[in-house]
Coordinates of N, CA, C and O in Angstrom, one line a residue:
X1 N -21.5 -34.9 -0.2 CA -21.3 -33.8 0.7 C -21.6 -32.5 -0.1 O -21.2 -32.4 -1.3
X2 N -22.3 -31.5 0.5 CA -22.7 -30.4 0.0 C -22.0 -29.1 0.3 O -21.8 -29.1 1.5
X3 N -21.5 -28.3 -0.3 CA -20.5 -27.3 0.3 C -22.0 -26.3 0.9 O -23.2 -26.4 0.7
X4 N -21.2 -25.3 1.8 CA -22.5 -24.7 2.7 C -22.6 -23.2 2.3 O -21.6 -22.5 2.4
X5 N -24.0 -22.8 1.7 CA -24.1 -21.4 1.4 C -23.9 -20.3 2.3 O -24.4 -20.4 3.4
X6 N -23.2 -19.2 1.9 CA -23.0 -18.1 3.3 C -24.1 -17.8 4.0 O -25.2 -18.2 3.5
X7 N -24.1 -17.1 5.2 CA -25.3 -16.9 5.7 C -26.0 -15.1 4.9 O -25.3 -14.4 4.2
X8 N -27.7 -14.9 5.6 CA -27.9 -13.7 5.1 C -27.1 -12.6 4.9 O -26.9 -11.9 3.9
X9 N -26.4 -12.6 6.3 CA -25.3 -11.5 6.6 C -24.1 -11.5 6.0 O -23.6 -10.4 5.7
X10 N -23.7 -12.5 5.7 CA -22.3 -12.3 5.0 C -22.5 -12.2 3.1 O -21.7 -11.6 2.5
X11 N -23.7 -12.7 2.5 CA -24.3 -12.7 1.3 C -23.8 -11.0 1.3 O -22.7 -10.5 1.0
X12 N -25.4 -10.2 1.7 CA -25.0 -8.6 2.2 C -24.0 -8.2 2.3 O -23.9 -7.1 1.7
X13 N -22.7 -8.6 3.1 CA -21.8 -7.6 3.4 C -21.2 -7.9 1.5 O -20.9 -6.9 0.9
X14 N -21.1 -9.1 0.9 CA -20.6 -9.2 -0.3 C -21.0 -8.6 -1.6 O -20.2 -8.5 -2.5
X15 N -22.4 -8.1 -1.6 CA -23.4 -7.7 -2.1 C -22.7 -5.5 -1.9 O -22.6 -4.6 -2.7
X16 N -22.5 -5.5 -0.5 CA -22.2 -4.3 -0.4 C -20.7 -3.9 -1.0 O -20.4 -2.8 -1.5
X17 N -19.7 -5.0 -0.8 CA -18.2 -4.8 -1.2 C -18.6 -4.6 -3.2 O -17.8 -4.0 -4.0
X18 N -19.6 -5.2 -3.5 CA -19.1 -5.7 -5.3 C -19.1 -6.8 -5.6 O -19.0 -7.1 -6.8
X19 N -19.4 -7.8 -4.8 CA -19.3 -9.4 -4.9 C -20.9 -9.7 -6.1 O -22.1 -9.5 -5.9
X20 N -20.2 -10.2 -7.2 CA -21.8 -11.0 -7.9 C -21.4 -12.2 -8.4 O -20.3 -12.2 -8.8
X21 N -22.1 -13.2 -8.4 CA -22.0 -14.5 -8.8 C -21.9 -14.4 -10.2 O -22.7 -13.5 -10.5
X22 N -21.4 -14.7 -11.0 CA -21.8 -14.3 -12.6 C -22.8 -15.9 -12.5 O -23.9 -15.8 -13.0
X23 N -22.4 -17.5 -11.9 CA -23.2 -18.6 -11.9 C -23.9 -18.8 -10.8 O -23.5 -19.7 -10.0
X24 N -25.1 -18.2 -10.4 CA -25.4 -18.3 -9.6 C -26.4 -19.5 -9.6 O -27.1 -20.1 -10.5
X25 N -26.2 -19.7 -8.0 CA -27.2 -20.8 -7.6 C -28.0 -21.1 -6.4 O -28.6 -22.2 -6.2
X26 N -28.0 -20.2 -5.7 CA -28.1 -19.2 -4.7 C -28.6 -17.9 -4.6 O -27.8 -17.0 -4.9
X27 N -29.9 -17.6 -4.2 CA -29.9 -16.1 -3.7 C -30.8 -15.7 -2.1 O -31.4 -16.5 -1.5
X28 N -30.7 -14.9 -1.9 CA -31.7 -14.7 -0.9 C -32.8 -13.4 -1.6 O -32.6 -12.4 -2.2
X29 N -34.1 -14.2 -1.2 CA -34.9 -13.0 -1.4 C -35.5 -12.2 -0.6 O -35.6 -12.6 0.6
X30 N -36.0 -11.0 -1.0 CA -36.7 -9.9 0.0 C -37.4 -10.1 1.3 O -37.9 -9.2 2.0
X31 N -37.4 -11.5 1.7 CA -37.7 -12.3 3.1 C -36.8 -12.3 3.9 O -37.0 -12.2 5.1
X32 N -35.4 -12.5 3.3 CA -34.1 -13.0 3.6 C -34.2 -15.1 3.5 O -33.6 -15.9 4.1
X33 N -35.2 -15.2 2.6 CA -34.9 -16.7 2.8 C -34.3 -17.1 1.5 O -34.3 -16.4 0.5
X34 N -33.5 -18.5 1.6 CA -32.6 -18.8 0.5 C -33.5 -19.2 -0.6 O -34.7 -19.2 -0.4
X35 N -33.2 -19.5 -1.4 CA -33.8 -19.4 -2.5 C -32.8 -20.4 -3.5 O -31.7 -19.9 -3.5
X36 N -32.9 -21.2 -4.0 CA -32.0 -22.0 -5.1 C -33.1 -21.7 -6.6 O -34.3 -22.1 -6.8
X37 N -32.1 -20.8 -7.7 CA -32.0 -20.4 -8.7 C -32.1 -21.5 -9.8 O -31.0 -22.1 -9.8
X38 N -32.8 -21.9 -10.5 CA -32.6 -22.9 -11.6 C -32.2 -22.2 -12.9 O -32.0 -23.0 -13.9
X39 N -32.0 -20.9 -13.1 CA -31.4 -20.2 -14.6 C -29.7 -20.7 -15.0 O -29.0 -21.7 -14.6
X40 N -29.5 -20.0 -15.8 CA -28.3 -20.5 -15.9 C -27.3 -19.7 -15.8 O -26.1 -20.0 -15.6
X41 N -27.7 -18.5 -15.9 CA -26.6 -17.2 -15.2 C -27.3 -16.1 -14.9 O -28.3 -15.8 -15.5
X42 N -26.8 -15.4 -13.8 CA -27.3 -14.3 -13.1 C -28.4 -14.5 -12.1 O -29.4 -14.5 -12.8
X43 N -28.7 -14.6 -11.2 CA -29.7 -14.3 -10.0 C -30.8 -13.2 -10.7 O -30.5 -12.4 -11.5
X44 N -32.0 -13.4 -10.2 CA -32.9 -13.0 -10.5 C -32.8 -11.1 -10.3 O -31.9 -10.8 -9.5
X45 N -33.1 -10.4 -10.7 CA -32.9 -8.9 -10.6 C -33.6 -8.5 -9.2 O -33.3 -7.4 -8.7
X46 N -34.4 -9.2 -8.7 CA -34.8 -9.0 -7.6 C -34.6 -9.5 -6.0 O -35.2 -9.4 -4.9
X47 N -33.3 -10.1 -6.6 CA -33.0 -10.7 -5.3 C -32.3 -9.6 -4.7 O -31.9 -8.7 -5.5
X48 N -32.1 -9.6 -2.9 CA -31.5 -9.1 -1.8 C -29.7 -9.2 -2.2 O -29.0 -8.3 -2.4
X49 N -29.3 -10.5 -2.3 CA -28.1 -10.9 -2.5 C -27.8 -12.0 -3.3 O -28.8 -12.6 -3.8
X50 N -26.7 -12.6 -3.6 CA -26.2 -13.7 -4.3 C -25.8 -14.2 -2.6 O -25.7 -13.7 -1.5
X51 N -25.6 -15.4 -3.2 CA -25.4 -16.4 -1.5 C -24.8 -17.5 -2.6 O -25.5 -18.3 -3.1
X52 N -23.3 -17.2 -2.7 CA -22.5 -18.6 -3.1 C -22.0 -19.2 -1.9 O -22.2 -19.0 -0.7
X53 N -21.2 -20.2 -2.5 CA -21.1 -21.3 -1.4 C -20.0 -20.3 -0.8 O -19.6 -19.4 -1.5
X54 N -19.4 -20.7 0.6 CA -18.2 -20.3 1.4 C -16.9 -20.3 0.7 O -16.1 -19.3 0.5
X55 N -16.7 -21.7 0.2 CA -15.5 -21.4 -1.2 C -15.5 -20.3 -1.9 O -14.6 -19.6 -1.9
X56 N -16.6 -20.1 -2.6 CA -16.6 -19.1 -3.7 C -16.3 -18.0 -3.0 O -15.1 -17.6 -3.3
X57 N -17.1 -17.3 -1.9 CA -16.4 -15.8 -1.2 C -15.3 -15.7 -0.8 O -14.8 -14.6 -0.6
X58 N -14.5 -17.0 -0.4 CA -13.1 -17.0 0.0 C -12.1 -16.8 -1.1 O -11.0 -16.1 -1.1
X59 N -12.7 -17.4 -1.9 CA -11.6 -17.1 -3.1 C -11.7 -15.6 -3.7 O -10.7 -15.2 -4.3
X60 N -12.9 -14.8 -3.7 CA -13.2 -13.5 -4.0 C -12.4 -12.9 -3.3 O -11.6 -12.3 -3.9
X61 N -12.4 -12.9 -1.9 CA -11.9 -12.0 -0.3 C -10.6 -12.7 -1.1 O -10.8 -12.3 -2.3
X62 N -9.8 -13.3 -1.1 CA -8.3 -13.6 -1.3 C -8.0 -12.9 -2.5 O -7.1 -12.1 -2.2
X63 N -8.5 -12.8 -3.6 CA -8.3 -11.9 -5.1 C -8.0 -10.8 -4.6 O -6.9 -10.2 -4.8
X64 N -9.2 -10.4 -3.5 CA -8.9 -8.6 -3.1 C -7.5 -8.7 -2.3 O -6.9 -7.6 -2.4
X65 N -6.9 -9.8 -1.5 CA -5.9 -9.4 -1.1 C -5.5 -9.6 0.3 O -4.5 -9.3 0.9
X66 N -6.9 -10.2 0.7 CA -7.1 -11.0 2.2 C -7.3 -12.6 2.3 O -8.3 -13.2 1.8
X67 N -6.4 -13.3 3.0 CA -6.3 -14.7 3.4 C -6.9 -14.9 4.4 O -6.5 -14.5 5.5
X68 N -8.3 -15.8 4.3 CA -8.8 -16.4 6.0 C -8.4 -17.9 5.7 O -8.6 -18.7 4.9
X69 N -7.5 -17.9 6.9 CA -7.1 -19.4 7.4 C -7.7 -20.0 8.8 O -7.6 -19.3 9.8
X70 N -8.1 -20.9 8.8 CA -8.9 -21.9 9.5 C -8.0 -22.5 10.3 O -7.1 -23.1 9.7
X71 N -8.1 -22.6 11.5 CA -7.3 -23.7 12.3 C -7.6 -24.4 13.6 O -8.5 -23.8 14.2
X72 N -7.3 -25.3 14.0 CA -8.0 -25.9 14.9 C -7.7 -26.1 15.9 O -6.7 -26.8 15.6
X73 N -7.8 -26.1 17.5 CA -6.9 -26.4 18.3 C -7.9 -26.9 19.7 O -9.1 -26.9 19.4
X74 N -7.6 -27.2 20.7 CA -7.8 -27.9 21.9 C -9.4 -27.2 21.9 O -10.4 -28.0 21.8
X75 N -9.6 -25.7 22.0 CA -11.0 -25.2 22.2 C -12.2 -25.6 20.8 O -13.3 -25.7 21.2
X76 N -11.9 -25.6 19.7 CA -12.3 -26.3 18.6 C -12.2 -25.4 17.3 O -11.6 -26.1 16.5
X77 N -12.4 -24.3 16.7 CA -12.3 -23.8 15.4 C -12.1 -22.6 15.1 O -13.2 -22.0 14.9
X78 N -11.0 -21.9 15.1 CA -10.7 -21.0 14.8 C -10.4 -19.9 13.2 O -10.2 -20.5 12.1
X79 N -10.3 -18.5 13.4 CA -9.8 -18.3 12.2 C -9.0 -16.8 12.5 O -8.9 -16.0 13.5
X80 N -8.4 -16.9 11.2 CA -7.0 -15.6 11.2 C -7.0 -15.0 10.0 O -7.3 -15.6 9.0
X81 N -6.8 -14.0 10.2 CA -6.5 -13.0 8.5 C -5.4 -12.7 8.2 O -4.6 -12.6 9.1
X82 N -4.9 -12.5 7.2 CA -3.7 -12.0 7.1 C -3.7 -11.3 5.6 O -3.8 -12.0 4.6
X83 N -3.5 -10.0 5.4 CA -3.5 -9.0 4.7 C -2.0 -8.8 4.4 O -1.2 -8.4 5.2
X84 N -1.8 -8.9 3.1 CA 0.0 -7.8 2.9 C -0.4 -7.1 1.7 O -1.3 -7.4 0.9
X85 N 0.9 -5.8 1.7 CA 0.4 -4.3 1.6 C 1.7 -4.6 0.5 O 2.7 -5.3 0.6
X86 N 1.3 -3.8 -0.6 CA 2.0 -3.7 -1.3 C 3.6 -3.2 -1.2 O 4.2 -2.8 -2.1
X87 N 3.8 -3.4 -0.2 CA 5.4 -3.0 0.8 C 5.9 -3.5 1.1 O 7.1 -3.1 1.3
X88 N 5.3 -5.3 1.6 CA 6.2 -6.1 1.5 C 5.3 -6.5 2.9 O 5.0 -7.7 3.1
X89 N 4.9 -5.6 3.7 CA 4.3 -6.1 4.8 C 3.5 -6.5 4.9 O 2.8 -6.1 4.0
X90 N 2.6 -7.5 6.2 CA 1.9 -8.2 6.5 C 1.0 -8.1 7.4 O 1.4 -7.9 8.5
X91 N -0.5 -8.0 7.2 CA -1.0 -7.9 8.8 C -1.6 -8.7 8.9 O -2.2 -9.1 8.0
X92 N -1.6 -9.4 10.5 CA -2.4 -10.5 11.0 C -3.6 -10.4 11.9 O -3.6 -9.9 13.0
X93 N -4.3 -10.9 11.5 CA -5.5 -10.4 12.7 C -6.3 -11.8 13.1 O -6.9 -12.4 12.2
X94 N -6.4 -12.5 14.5 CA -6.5 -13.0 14.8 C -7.5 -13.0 16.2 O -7.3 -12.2 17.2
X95 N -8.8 -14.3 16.2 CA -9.4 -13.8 17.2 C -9.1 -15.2 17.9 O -9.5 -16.3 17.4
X96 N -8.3 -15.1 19.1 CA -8.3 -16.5 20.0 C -8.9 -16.2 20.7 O -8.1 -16.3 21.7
X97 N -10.3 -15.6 21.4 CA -11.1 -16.1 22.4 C -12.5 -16.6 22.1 O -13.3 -16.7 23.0
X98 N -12.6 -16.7 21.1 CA -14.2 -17.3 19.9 C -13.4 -18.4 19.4 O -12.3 -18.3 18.7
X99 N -14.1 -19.5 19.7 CA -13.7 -20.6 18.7 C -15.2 -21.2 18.6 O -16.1 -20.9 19.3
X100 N -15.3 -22.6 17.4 CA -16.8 -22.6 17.0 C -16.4 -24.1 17.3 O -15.3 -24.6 17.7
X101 N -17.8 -24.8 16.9 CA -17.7 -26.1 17.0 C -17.2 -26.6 15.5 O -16.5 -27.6 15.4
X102 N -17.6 -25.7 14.2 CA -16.9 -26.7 12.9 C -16.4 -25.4 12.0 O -16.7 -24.3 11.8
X103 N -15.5 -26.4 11.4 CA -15.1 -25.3 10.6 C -16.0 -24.5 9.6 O -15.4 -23.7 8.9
X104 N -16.9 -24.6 9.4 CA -17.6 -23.9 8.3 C -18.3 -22.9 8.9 O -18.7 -22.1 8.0
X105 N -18.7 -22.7 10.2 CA -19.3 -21.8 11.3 C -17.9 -20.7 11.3 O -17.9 -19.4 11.2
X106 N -16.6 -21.8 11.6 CA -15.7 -20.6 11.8 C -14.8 -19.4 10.3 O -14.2 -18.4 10.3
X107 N -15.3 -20.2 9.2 CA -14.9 -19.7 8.0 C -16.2 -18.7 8.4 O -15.7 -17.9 9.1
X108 N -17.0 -18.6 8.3 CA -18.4 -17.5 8.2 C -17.8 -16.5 8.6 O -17.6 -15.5 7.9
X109 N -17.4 -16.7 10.0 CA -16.6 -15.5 10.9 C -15.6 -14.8 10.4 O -15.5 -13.5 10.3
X110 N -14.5 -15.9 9.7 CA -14.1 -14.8 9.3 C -13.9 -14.5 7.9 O -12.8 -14.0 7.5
X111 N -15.3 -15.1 6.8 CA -15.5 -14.3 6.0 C -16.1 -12.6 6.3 O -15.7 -11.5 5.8
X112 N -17.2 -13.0 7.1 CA -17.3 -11.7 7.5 C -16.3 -10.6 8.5 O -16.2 -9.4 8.1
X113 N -16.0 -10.7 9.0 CA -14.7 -10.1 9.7 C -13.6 -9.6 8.6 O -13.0 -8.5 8.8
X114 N -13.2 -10.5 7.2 CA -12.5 -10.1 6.1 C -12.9 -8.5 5.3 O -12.2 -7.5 5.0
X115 N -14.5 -8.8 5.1 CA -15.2 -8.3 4.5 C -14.9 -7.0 4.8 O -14.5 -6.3 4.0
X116 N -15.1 -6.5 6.2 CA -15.1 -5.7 7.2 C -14.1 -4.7 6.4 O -14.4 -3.6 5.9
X117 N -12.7 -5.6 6.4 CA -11.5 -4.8 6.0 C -11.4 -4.4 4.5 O -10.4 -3.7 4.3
X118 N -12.2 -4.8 3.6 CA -12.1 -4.6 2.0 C -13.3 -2.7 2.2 O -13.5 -2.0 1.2

């Protein structure tokens, strides 16, 4: 099983927050097409973005302080954010009228949608 690299767009939005692979293995180049890196660290200087796997940006977007949770229900795949503020409070943001067919379509969403809020 292969974990699935983010798409162009969400690479970019990570690319725009601060996100860099220090191991990269993944980039997209100035085409926007993926590109798999055989070096041993750092993405070429010329690439568009780093494009790590969906794990890797989730765990970045969580560091900063945003949770996407995945869940699944009768319509098929959903996702939720949930942000807390150094106060103790919580915010939840949730889209229940988009749901995808797999979870990895619906992690994308709301990697990007997280991103939004950093």
């Amino acid at each position: 099983m292969e974990e699935t690299v983010v798409s162009l767009e969400t690479a970019k939005l990570l690319k725009e927050k601060g996100y860099r692979d220090e191991l990269c293995r993944h980039y997209y180049d100035f085409k926007g097409e993926l590109q798999v890196y055989h070096g041993m660290l750092n993405c070429p200087l010329g690439d568009v973005a780093d494009a790590p796997v969906q794990g890797l940006a989730q765990q970045w977007i969580r560091e900063k302080g945003i949770h996407i949770g995945i869940y699944a229900n009768a319509s098929g795949w959903g996702w939720i954010l949930t942000k807390c503020g150094g106060n103790g409070s919580c915010i939840k943001e949730i889209e229940d009228d988009t749901f995808f067919d797999t979870y990895e379509d619906a992690l994308e969403e709301g990697l990007k949608q997280a991103l939004k809020l950093i």
